[in-house]
XYZ file of N, CA and C in Angstrom:
447
model
N -170.223 79.464 -63.234
C -169.371 80.457 -62.638
C -168.082 79.779 -62.201
N -166.988 80.476 -62.402
C -165.704 79.900 -62.040
C -164.822 80.974 -61.420
N -164.099 80.594 -60.390
C -163.105 81.450 -59.763
C -161.793 80.688 -59.772
N -160.730 81.334 -60.238
C -159.401 80.736 -60.229
C -158.614 81.404 -59.103
N -158.072 80.588 -58.222
C -157.337 81.078 -57.058
C -155.909 80.590 -57.151
N -154.971 81.549 -57.172
C -153.561 81.212 -57.347
C -152.776 81.521 -56.085
N -151.865 80.618 -55.794
C -150.997 80.756 -54.636
C -149.981 81.859 -54.888
N -149.759 82.693 -53.864
C -148.799 83.778 -53.966
C -147.635 83.636 -53.002
N -147.407 82.416 -52.510
C -146.334 82.188 -51.539
C -146.872 82.207 -50.126
N -146.146 81.516 -49.232
C -146.565 81.409 -47.839
C -148.026 80.960 -47.780
N -148.895 81.802 -47.209
C -150.326 81.475 -47.097
C -151.195 82.400 -47.943
N -150.577 83.152 -48.842
C -151.308 84.150 -49.633
C -151.879 83.549 -50.913
N -153.088 83.979 -51.266
C -153.756 83.560 -52.498
C -154.452 84.766 -53.120
N -154.547 84.765 -54.441
C -155.310 85.776 -55.158
C -156.349 85.053 -56.000
N -157.597 85.441 -55.827
C -158.706 84.830 -56.565
C -159.224 85.818 -57.607
N -159.538 85.295 -58.801
C -160.117 86.105 -59.865
C -161.306 85.339 -60.426
N -162.456 85.982 -60.423
C -163.666 85.359 -60.954
C -164.000 85.860 -62.340
N -165.141 85.431 -62.835
C -165.604 85.833 -64.156
C -165.692 87.348 -64.307
N -165.892 88.065 -63.198
C -166.004 89.524 -63.249
C -164.668 90.192 -63.536
N -163.561 89.475 -63.305
C -162.244 90.030 -63.554
C -161.611 90.730 -62.365
N -162.339 90.869 -61.280
C -161.795 91.533 -60.098
C -160.969 90.560 -59.270
N -159.863 91.059 -58.730
C -158.999 90.249 -57.886
C -159.363 90.427 -56.416
N -159.252 89.346 -55.672
C -159.446 89.372 -54.231
C -158.214 88.723 -53.604
N -157.555 89.470 -52.734
C -156.375 88.942 -52.055
C -156.772 88.348 -50.714
N -156.254 87.146 -50.456
C -156.515 86.468 -49.195
C -155.183 86.048 -48.586
N -155.130 86.023 -47.284
C -153.938 85.589 -46.578
C -154.357 85.140 -45.189
N -153.517 84.316 -44.605
C -153.741 83.907 -43.217
C -153.174 84.983 -42.294
N -153.614 84.958 -41.069
C -153.038 85.842 -40.064
C -151.652 85.311 -39.696
N -150.811 86.143 -39.077
C -149.488 85.665 -38.664
C -149.542 84.427 -37.759
N -150.592 84.281 -36.978
C -150.724 83.107 -36.104
C -150.782 81.806 -36.902
N -151.196 81.876 -38.164
C -151.298 80.693 -39.020
C -150.262 80.710 -40.142
N -149.182 81.485 -39.971
C -148.098 81.495 -40.939
C -148.273 82.455 -42.090
N -149.272 83.310 -42.025
C -149.477 84.296 -43.075
C -148.854 85.625 -42.711
N -149.021 86.582 -43.601
C -148.497 87.923 -43.374
C -149.614 88.950 -43.241
N -150.874 88.486 -43.246
C -152.001 89.405 -43.102
C -152.130 90.394 -44.243
N -151.778 89.979 -45.468
C -151.810 90.884 -46.621
C -153.112 90.785 -47.409
N -154.150 90.267 -46.787
C -155.444 90.161 -47.438
C -156.463 89.683 -46.425
N -157.690 89.635 -46.852
C -158.752 89.103 -45.992
C -158.512 87.618 -45.776
N -158.926 87.130 -44.621
C -158.881 85.685 -44.429
C -160.060 85.071 -45.185
N -159.946 83.813 -45.581
C -161.069 83.181 -46.274
C -162.361 83.198 -45.459
N -162.262 83.069 -44.131
C -163.482 83.090 -43.331
C -164.088 84.493 -43.275
N -163.240 85.524 -43.300
C -163.771 86.887 -43.418
C -164.477 87.064 -44.751
N -163.898 86.482 -45.808
C -164.516 86.565 -47.135
C -165.875 85.882 -47.149
N -165.987 84.761 -46.442
C -167.271 84.066 -46.382
C -168.327 84.970 -45.739
N -167.967 85.596 -44.621
C -168.922 86.499 -43.959
C -169.231 87.703 -44.849
N -168.213 88.249 -45.512
C -168.431 89.383 -46.413
C -169.304 88.986 -47.602
N -169.085 87.782 -48.121
C -169.897 87.300 -49.244
C -171.357 87.157 -48.848
N -171.587 86.645 -47.660
C -172.959 86.525 -47.172
C -173.604 87.904 -47.052
N -172.885 88.852 -46.455
C -173.427 90.212 -46.297
C -173.673 90.868 -47.643
N -172.730 90.724 -48.560
C -172.901 91.327 -49.875
C -174.068 90.744 -50.640
N -174.213 89.434 -50.571
C -175.283 88.763 -51.298
C -176.664 89.159 -50.763
N -176.833 89.048 -49.458
C -178.139 89.400 -48.885
C -178.384 90.907 -49.019
N -177.313 91.707 -48.968
C -177.449 93.154 -49.153
C -177.943 93.509 -50.543
N -177.388 92.848 -51.555
C -177.842 93.079 -52.929
C -179.308 92.710 -53.065
N -179.682 91.556 -52.503
C -181.081 91.121 -52.585
C -182.016 92.106 -51.888
N -181.649 92.518 -50.694
C -182.504 93.436 -49.927
C -182.646 94.773 -50.657
N -181.549 95.298 -51.211
C -181.658 96.582 -51.916
C -182.455 96.454 -53.211
N -182.403 95.273 -53.853
C -183.234 95.077 -55.043
C -184.712 95.047 -54.663
N -185.020 94.351 -53.584
C -186.419 94.236 -53.141
C -186.936 95.584 -52.653
N -186.076 96.344 -51.979
C -186.481 97.651 -51.432
C -186.247 98.809 -52.407
N -185.966 98.512 -53.667
C -185.633 99.547 -54.655
C -186.575 100.753 -54.626
N -187.890 100.559 -54.540
C -188.779 101.730 -54.537
C -188.615 102.621 -53.294
N -187.965 102.104 -52.255
C -187.865 102.840 -50.987
C -186.439 103.307 -50.684
N -185.486 103.011 -51.575
C -184.086 103.313 -51.291
C -183.812 104.801 -51.147
N -184.607 105.631 -51.806
C -184.399 107.082 -51.663
C -184.694 107.541 -50.240
N -185.403 106.727 -49.474
C -185.710 107.043 -48.080
C -184.698 106.442 -47.104
N -183.702 105.730 -47.618
C -182.681 105.117 -46.772
C -181.461 106.037 -46.737
N -181.061 106.428 -45.535
C -179.897 107.289 -45.354
C -178.628 106.478 -45.109
N -178.766 105.320 -44.493
C -177.618 104.461 -44.183
C -178.087 103.019 -44.159
N -177.265 102.142 -44.734
C -177.516 100.711 -44.668
C -176.161 100.043 -44.472
N -175.985 99.415 -43.338
C -174.779 98.652 -43.037
C -175.199 97.254 -42.621
N -174.334 96.315 -42.908
C -174.616 94.926 -42.553
C -173.415 94.393 -41.779
N -173.666 93.941 -40.582
C -172.628 93.303 -39.776
C -172.891 91.804 -39.765
N -171.861 91.025 -40.030
C -171.977 89.576 -39.936
C -171.039 89.118 -38.836
N -171.598 88.452 -37.864
C -170.842 88.010 -36.693
C -170.917 86.492 -36.627
N -169.785 85.854 -36.897
C -169.758 84.399 -36.935
C -169.136 83.812 -35.688
N -169.759 82.767 -35.174
C -169.217 81.997 -34.055
C -168.643 80.716 -34.629
N -167.386 80.428 -34.243
C -166.695 79.275 -34.812
C -166.433 78.212 -33.755
N -166.277 76.990 -34.227
C -165.926 75.883 -33.346
C -164.532 76.123 -32.783
N -164.270 75.568 -31.628
C -162.950 75.667 -31.017
C -161.972 74.672 -31.639
N -162.481 73.501 -32.037
C -161.619 72.460 -32.589
C -161.581 72.555 -34.114
N -160.569 71.939 -34.696
C -160.431 71.921 -36.145
C -161.420 70.960 -36.773
N -161.959 71.231 -37.917
C -161.867 72.508 -38.612
C -162.757 73.533 -37.920
N -162.279 74.751 -37.827
C -162.963 75.791 -37.060
C -164.052 76.478 -37.894
N -164.975 75.662 -38.386
C -166.085 76.193 -39.176
C -167.054 76.990 -38.325
N -167.911 77.706 -38.991
C -168.925 78.503 -38.288
C -170.036 77.595 -37.776
N -170.407 77.802 -36.532
C -171.552 77.092 -35.969
C -172.807 77.955 -36.050
N -172.610 79.268 -36.081
C -173.736 80.181 -36.252
C -173.228 81.506 -36.806
N -174.102 82.175 -37.528
C -173.788 83.492 -38.089
C -174.994 84.384 -37.834
N -174.741 85.544 -37.235
C -175.789 86.536 -37.021
C -175.552 87.674 -38.008
N -176.556 87.973 -38.806
C -176.480 89.049 -39.787
C -177.344 90.201 -39.263
N -176.709 91.334 -38.991
C -177.412 92.488 -38.435
C -177.475 93.598 -39.472
N -178.675 94.007 -39.807
C -178.889 95.146 -40.701
C -179.038 96.390 -39.852
N -178.225 97.407 -40.122
C -178.300 98.694 -39.432
C -178.754 99.699 -40.481
N -179.985 100.160 -40.330
C -180.597 101.016 -41.348
C -181.126 102.277 -40.691
N -180.809 103.404 -41.293
C -181.395 104.685 -40.906
C -182.205 105.176 -42.089
N -183.416 105.664 -41.803
C -184.250 106.199 -42.865
C -185.720 105.984 -42.571
N -186.525 106.386 -43.524
C -187.972 106.336 -43.374
C -188.563 105.167 -44.166
N -188.254 103.952 -43.686
C -188.801 102.743 -44.305
C -189.417 101.906 -43.197
N -190.609 101.412 -43.442
C -191.320 100.608 -42.453
C -190.551 99.309 -42.168
N -190.432 98.953 -40.903
C -189.678 97.758 -40.522
C -190.274 96.493 -41.134
N -191.599 96.452 -41.343
C -192.215 95.278 -41.952
C -191.712 95.069 -43.380
N -191.517 96.152 -44.108
C -190.987 96.048 -45.476
C -189.554 95.516 -45.451
N -188.772 96.006 -44.503
C -187.381 95.567 -44.404
C -187.319 94.089 -44.027
N -188.111 93.693 -43.033
C -188.119 92.273 -42.638
C -188.572 91.383 -43.791
N -189.544 91.840 -44.554
C -190.006 91.069 -45.718
C -188.862 90.902 -46.706
N -188.116 91.974 -46.964
C -186.992 91.925 -47.897
C -185.896 90.987 -47.383
N -185.594 91.066 -46.093
C -184.580 90.189 -45.505
C -185.006 88.726 -45.632
N -186.247 88.437 -45.287
C -186.730 87.054 -45.353
C -186.787 86.531 -46.779
N -187.221 87.368 -47.725
C -187.221 86.942 -49.128
C -185.794 86.683 -49.611
N -184.887 87.561 -49.231
C -183.493 87.370 -49.604
C -182.966 86.056 -49.072
N -183.196 85.811 -47.797
C -182.690 84.584 -47.167
C -183.330 83.335 -47.762
N -184.635 83.335 -47.903
C -185.361 82.135 -48.305
C -185.401 81.899 -49.814
N -185.333 82.979 -50.615
C -185.590 82.804 -52.033
C -184.449 83.235 -52.955
N -183.661 84.236 -52.562
C -182.738 84.825 -53.517
C -181.253 84.704 -53.189
N -180.858 84.670 -51.944
C -179.440 84.747 -51.584
C -178.715 83.427 -51.869
N -177.937 83.435 -52.939
C -177.205 82.237 -53.354
C -176.135 81.848 -52.336
N -175.563 82.826 -51.645
C -174.508 82.502 -50.686
C -175.081 81.771 -49.476
N -176.167 82.276 -48.898
C -176.735 81.575 -47.742
C -177.228 80.196 -48.140
N -177.785 80.079 -49.333
C -178.223 78.771 -49.815
C -177.028 77.837 -50.030
N -175.905 78.387 -50.492
C -174.714 77.579 -50.757
C -174.054 77.065 -49.491
N -174.313 77.698 -48.358
C -173.735 77.213 -47.111
C -174.281 75.839 -46.743
N -175.317 75.409 -47.458
C -175.892 74.081 -47.259
C -175.416 73.108 -48.337
N -174.548 73.555 -49.242
C -174.178 72.773 -50.426
C -173.289 71.583 -50.079
N -173.400 70.547 -50.900
C -172.444 69.448 -50.841
C -171.175 69.925 -51.532
N -170.040 69.617 -50.963
C -168.764 70.024 -51.541
C -167.974 68.775 -51.873
N -167.480 68.702 -53.095
C -166.632 67.576 -53.488
C -165.301 68.144 -53.966
N -164.285 67.297 -53.997
C -162.951 67.726 -54.374
C -162.419 66.850 -55.496
N -161.607 67.454 -56.382
C -160.908 66.746 -57.440
C -159.436 67.111 -57.324
N -158.561 66.250 -57.819
C -157.127 66.510 -57.810
C -156.566 66.296 -59.199
N -155.896 67.325 -59.737
C -155.156 67.199 -60.980
C -153.698 67.446 -60.616
N -152.902 66.401 -60.683
C -151.498 66.457 -60.288
C -150.635 66.276 -61.521
N -149.811 67.284 -61.796
C -148.927 67.258 -62.977
C -149.705 66.975 -64.259
N -150.874 67.596 -64.365
C -151.679 67.487 -65.575
C -152.574 66.272 -65.662
N -152.526 65.384 -64.671
C -153.369 64.186 -64.707
C -154.311 64.160 -63.517
N -155.570 63.859 -63.829
C -156.539 63.754 -62.745
C -156.269 62.495 -61.930
N -156.219 62.666 -60.643
C -156.004 61.552 -59.721
C -157.373 61.106 -59.229
N -157.722 59.867 -59.525
C -159.063 59.406 -59.208
C -159.150 58.706 -57.867
N -158.038 58.251 -57.343
C -158.076 57.581 -56.044
C -157.708 58.566 -54.957
N -158.390 58.428 -53.868
C -158.024 59.220 -52.704
C -156.700 58.698 -52.185
N -155.840 59.592 -51.723
C -154.565 59.196 -51.143
C -154.779 58.583 -49.778
N -153.690 58.259 -49.101
C -153.817 57.665 -47.767
C -154.438 58.646 -46.793
N -155.123 58.096 -45.816
C -155.667 58.949 -44.761
C -154.517 59.600 -44.029
N -154.764 60.732 -43.424
C -153.706 61.475 -42.741
C -153.007 60.638 -41.688
N -153.748 59.773 -40.996
C -153.122 58.949 -39.957
C -152.299 57.803 -40.534
N -152.396 57.578 -41.873
C -151.615 56.543 -42.528
C -150.345 57.082 -43.152
N -150.205 58.405 -43.237
C -149.051 59.017 -43.877
C -147.835 58.832 -42.965
N -146.727 58.399 -43.584
C -145.507 58.207 -42.806
C -144.994 59.555 -42.324
N -144.574 59.593 -41.114
C -144.063 60.832 -40.525
C -142.591 60.998 -40.817
């Protein structure tokens, strides 16, 4: 799977994946953006909700006709210092309908433990590569504290 993300000026980016759909992202004005898209951290929370939601609805497929409403709220707590990554995320399922809570909890747990690629990816190792002017740069540049001001 591949997503290509292109800079649109200032802090704006547009990402396009294999599906062909575009996602616009931007920073808030506090970080030099214009707020013309979701922030990347909002996208992370939305991706988690969408992924676990798809899994839960697949598992509960025989009971979906009994579901009147299904909403997922993701509430992330972030560190105060940089980088302001998430320290915890609470995923709340709000469901109205005639489905036994044990079935729903089973679906949520199966999604989390066995099927949700996004929650599993939050544990992933991340590496970076640099291609500058068409050439891959194999050496890491100077540390930030070594860069001349």
